[in-house]
CSV table of C-alpha atoms and ligand atoms in Angstrom, one decimal:
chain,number,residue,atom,x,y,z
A,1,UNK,CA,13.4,3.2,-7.4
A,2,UNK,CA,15.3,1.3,-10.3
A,3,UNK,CA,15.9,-2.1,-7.8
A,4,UNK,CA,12.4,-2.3,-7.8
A,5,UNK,CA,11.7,-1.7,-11.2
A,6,UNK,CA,14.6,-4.4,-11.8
A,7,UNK,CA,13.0,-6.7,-9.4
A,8,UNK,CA,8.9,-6.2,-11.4
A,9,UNK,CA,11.1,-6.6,-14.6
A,10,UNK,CA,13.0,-10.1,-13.6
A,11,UNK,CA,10.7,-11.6,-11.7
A,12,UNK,CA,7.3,-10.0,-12.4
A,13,UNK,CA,4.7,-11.8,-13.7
A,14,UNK,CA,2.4,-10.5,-16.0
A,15,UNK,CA,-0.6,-12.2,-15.9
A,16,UNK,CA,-3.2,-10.3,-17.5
A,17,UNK,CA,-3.5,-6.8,-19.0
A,18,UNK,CA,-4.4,-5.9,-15.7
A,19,UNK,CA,-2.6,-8.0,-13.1
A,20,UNK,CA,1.1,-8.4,-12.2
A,21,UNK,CA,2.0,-11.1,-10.4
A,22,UNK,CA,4.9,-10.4,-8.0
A,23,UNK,CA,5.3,-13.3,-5.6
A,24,UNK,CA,8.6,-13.6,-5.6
A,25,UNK,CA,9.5,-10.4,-4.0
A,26,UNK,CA,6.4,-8.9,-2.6
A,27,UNK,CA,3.0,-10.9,-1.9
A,28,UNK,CA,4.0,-14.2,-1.1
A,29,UNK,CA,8.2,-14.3,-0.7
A,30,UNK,CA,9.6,-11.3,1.0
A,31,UNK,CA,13.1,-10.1,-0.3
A,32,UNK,CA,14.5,-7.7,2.9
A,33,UNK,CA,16.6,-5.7,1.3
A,34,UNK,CA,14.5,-4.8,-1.1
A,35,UNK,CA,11.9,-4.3,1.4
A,36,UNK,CA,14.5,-2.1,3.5
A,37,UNK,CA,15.4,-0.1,0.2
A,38,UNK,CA,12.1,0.6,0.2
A,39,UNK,CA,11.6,1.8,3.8
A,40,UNK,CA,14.0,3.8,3.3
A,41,UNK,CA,13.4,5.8,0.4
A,42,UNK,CA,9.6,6.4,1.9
A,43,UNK,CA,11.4,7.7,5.0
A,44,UNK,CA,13.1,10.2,2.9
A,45,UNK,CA,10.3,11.4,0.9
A,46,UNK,CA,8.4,11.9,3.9
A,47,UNK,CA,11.0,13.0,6.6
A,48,UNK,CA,10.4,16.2,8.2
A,49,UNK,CA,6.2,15.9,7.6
A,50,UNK,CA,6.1,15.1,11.5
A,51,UNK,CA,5.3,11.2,11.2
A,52,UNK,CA,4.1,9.9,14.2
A,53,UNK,CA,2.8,6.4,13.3
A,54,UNK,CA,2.3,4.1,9.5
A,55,UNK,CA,-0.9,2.4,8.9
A,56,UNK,CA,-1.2,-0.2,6.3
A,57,UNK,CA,-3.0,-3.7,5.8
A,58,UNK,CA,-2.6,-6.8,6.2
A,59,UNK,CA,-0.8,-9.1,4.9
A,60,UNK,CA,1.3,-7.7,1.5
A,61,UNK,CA,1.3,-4.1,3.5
A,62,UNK,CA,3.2,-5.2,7.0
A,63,UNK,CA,6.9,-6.2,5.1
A,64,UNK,CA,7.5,-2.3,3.1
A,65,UNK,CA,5.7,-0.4,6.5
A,66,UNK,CA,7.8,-2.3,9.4
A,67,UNK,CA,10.8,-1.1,7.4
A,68,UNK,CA,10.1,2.7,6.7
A,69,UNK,CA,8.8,2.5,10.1
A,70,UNK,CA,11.9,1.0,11.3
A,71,UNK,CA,14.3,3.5,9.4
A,72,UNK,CA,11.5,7.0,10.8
A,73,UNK,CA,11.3,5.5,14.5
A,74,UNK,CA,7.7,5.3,14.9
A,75,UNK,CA,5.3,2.0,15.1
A,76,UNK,CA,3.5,0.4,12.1
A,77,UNK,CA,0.0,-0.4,13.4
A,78,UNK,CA,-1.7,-3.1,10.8
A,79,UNK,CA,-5.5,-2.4,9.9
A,80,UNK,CA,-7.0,-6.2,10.0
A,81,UNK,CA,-9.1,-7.5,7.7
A,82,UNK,CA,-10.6,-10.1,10.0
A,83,UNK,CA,-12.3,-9.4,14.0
A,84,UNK,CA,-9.4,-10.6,16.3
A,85,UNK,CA,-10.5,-13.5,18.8
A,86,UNK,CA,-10.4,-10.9,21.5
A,87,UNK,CA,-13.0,-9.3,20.6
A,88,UNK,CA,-12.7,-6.6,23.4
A,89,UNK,CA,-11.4,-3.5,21.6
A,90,UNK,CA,-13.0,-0.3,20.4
A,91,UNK,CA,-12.4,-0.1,17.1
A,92,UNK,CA,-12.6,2.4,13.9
A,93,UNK,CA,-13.4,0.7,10.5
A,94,UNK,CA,-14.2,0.9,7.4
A,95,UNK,CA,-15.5,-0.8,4.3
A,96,UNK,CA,-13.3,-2.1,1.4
A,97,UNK,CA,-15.2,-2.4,-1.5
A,98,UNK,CA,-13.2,-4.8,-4.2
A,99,UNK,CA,-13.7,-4.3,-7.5
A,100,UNK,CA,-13.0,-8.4,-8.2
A,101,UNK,CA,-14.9,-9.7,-5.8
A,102,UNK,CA,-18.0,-7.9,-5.8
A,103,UNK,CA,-18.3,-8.1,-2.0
A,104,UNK,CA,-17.6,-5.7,0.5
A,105,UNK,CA,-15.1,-6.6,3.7
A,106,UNK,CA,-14.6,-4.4,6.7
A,107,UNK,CA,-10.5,-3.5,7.7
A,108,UNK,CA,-10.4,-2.3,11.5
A,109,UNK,CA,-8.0,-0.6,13.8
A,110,UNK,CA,-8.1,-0.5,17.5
A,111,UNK,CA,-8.6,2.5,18.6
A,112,UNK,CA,-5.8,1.9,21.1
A,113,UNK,CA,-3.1,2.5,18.5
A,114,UNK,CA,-4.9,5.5,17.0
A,115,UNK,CA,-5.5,8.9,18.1
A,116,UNK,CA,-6.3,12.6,16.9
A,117,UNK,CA,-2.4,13.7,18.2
A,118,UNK,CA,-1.3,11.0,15.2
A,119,UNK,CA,0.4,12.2,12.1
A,120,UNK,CA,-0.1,9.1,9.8
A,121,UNK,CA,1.7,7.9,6.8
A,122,UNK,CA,-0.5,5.6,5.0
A,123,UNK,CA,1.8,2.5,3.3
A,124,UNK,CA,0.7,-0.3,1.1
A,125,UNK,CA,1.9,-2.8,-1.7
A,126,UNK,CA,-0.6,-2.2,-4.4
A,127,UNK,CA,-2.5,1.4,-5.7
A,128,UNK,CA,-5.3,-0.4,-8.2
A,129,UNK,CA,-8.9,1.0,-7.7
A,130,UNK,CA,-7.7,2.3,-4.3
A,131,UNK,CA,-10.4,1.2,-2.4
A,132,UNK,CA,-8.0,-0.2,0.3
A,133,UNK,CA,-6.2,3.3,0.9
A,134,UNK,CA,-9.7,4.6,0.8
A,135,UNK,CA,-10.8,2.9,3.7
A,136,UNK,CA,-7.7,3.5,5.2
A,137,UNK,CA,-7.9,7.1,5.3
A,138,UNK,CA,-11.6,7.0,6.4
A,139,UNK,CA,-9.7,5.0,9.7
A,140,UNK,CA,-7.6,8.0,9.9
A,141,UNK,CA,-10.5,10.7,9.7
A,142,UNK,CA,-12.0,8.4,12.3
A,143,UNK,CA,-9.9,9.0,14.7
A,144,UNK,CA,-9.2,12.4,14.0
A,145,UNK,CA,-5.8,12.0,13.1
A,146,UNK,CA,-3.8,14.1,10.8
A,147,UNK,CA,-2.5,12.7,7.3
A,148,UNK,CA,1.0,13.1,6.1
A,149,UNK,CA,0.5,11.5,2.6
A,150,UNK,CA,0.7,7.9,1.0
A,151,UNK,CA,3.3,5.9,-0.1
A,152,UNK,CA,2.6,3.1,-2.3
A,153,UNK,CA,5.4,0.4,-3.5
A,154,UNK,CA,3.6,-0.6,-6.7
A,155,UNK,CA,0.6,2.0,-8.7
A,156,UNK,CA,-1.1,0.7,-11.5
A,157,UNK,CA,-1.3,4.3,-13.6
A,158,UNK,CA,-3.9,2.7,-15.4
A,159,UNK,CA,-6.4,2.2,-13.0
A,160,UNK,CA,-8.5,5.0,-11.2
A,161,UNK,CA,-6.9,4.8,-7.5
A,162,UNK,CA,-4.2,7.3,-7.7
A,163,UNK,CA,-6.6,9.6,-9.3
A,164,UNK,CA,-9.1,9.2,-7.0
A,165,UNK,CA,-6.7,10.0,-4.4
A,166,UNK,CA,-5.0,13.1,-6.1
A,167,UNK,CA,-8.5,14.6,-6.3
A,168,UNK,CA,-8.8,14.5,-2.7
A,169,UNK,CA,-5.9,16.7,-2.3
A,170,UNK,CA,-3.2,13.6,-0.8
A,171,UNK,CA,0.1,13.5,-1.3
A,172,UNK,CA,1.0,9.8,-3.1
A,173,UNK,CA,4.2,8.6,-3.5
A,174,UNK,CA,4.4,5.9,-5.7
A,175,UNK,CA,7.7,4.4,-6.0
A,176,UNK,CA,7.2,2.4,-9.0
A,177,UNK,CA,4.2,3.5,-11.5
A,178,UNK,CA,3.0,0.5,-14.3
A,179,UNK,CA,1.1,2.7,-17.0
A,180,UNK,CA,0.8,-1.0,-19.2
A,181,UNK,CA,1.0,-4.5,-18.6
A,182,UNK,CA,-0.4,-4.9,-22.4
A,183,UNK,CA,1.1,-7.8,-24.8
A,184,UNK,CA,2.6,-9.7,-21.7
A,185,UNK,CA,5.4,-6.8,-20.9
A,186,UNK,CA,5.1,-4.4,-17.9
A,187,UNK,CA,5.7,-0.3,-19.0
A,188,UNK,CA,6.9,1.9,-16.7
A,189,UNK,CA,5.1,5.7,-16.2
A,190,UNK,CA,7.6,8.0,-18.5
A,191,UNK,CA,9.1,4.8,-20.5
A,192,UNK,CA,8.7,3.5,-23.8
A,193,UNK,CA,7.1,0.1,-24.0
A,194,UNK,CA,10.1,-2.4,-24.3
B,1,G4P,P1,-9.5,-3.8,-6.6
B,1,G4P,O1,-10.8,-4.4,-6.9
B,1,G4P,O2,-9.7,-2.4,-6.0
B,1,G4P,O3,-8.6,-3.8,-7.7
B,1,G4P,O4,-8.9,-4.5,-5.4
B,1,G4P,P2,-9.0,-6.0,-5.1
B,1,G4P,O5,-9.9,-6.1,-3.9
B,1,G4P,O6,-9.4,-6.8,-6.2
B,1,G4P,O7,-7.6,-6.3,-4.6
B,1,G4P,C1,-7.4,-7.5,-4.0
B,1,G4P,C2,-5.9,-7.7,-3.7
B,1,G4P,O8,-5.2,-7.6,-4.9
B,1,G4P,C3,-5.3,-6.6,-2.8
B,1,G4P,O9,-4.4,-7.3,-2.0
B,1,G4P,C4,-4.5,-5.7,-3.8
B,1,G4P,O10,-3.4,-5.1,-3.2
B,1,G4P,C5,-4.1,-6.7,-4.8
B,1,G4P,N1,-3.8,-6.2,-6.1
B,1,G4P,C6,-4.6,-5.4,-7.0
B,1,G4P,N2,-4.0,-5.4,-8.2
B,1,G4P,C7,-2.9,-6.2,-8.1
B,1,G4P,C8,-2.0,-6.6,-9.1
B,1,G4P,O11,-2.0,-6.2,-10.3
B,1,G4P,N3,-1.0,-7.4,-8.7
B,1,G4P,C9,-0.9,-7.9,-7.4
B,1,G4P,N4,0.1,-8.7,-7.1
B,1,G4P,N5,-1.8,-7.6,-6.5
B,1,G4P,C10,-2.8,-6.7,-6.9
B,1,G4P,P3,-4.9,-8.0,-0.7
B,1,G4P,O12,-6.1,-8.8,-1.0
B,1,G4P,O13,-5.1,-6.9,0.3
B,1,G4P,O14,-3.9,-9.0,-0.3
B,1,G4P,P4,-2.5,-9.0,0.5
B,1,G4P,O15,-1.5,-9.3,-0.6
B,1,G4P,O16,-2.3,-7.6,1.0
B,1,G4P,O17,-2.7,-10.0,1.5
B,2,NA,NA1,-2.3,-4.9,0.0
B,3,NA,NA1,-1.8,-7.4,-2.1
């Protein structure tokens, strides 16, 4: 996707060898045609898998899964990372262990907007450690759904998630892989360090 790699390249941040701040486009500040770029182009890498719903989480997650819900006709249901006031659902969950953190939070989906005739596509904004996607997909094989694959808007090569998740025999679609964010400049996966 070379508007997103654009986009990490003008207005990424890089604030660490390990973090990249993108604000401007993604976490904090939406851009929506970016966003709908990128809806679309997961739609076409997964079209014809049978989609039937997108599961990501909230907050970063909801703006890149509304739209390739949006452009494959089928709702985006967002796993919360807090218990909602009405605390009347069923619900499947999961724990999210983070790596930064040290502590371990609990993502939940009512088990309303999940079911074993789904055929999910998994979305979210980052791919680090992949401990989010993880308990994403244990959500999934909690409710006995099928999974269609992953799609990720930003993989950080350099950490373990995408490996992790490639073991397990899932399809991830990254659309824009950082293998470096060393001396303060961000390197794309099959690019020489510029
Ligand atoms: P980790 O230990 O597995 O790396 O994950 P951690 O729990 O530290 O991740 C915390 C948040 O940071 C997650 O967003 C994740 O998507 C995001 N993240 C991880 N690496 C980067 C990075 O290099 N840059 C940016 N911008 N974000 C990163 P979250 O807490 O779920 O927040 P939200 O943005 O979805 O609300
Ligand atoms: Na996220
Ligand atoms: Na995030």
């Amino acid at each position: 996707m070379n508007l997103l790699k654009q986009k990490i390249r003008t207005e990424g941040i890089v604030l660490s060898d390990s973090v990249l701040k993108v604000d401007g486009f993604l976490n904090h500040q939406v851009d929506p045609v970016l966003m709908q770029e990128i809806g679309e182009e997961f739609a076409s890498r997964f079209a014809g898998e049978g989609v039937t719903k997108i599961i990501t989480l909230e907050s970063s997650g909801i703006a890149p899964a509304v739209m390739a819900g949006l452009r494959m006709g089928v709702p985006v249901v967002f796993a919360r990372k807090r218990k909602s006031l009405t605390l009347t659902d069923q619900l499947y969950s999961a724990g999210v262990y983070s790596y930064t953190k040290n502590e371990t939070n609990e993502i939940s989906v009512s088990t309303d907007y999940l079911s074993s005739d789904d055929v999910v596509l998994i979305i979210d904004d980052f791919l680090a450690n992949g401990q989010a996607v993880l308990g994403m997909l244990s959500i999934v094989e909690k409710a006995g759904a099928s999974l269609a694959g992953i799609g990720i808007v930003i993989e950080k090569g350099f950490q373990n998630g995408g490996a992790a998740l490639k073991d397990r025999g899932v399809r991830v679609e990254s659309l824009a892989v950082v293998d470096s964010l060393e001396n303060g400049s961000v390197t794309f996966h099959n690019e020489e360090a510029s």
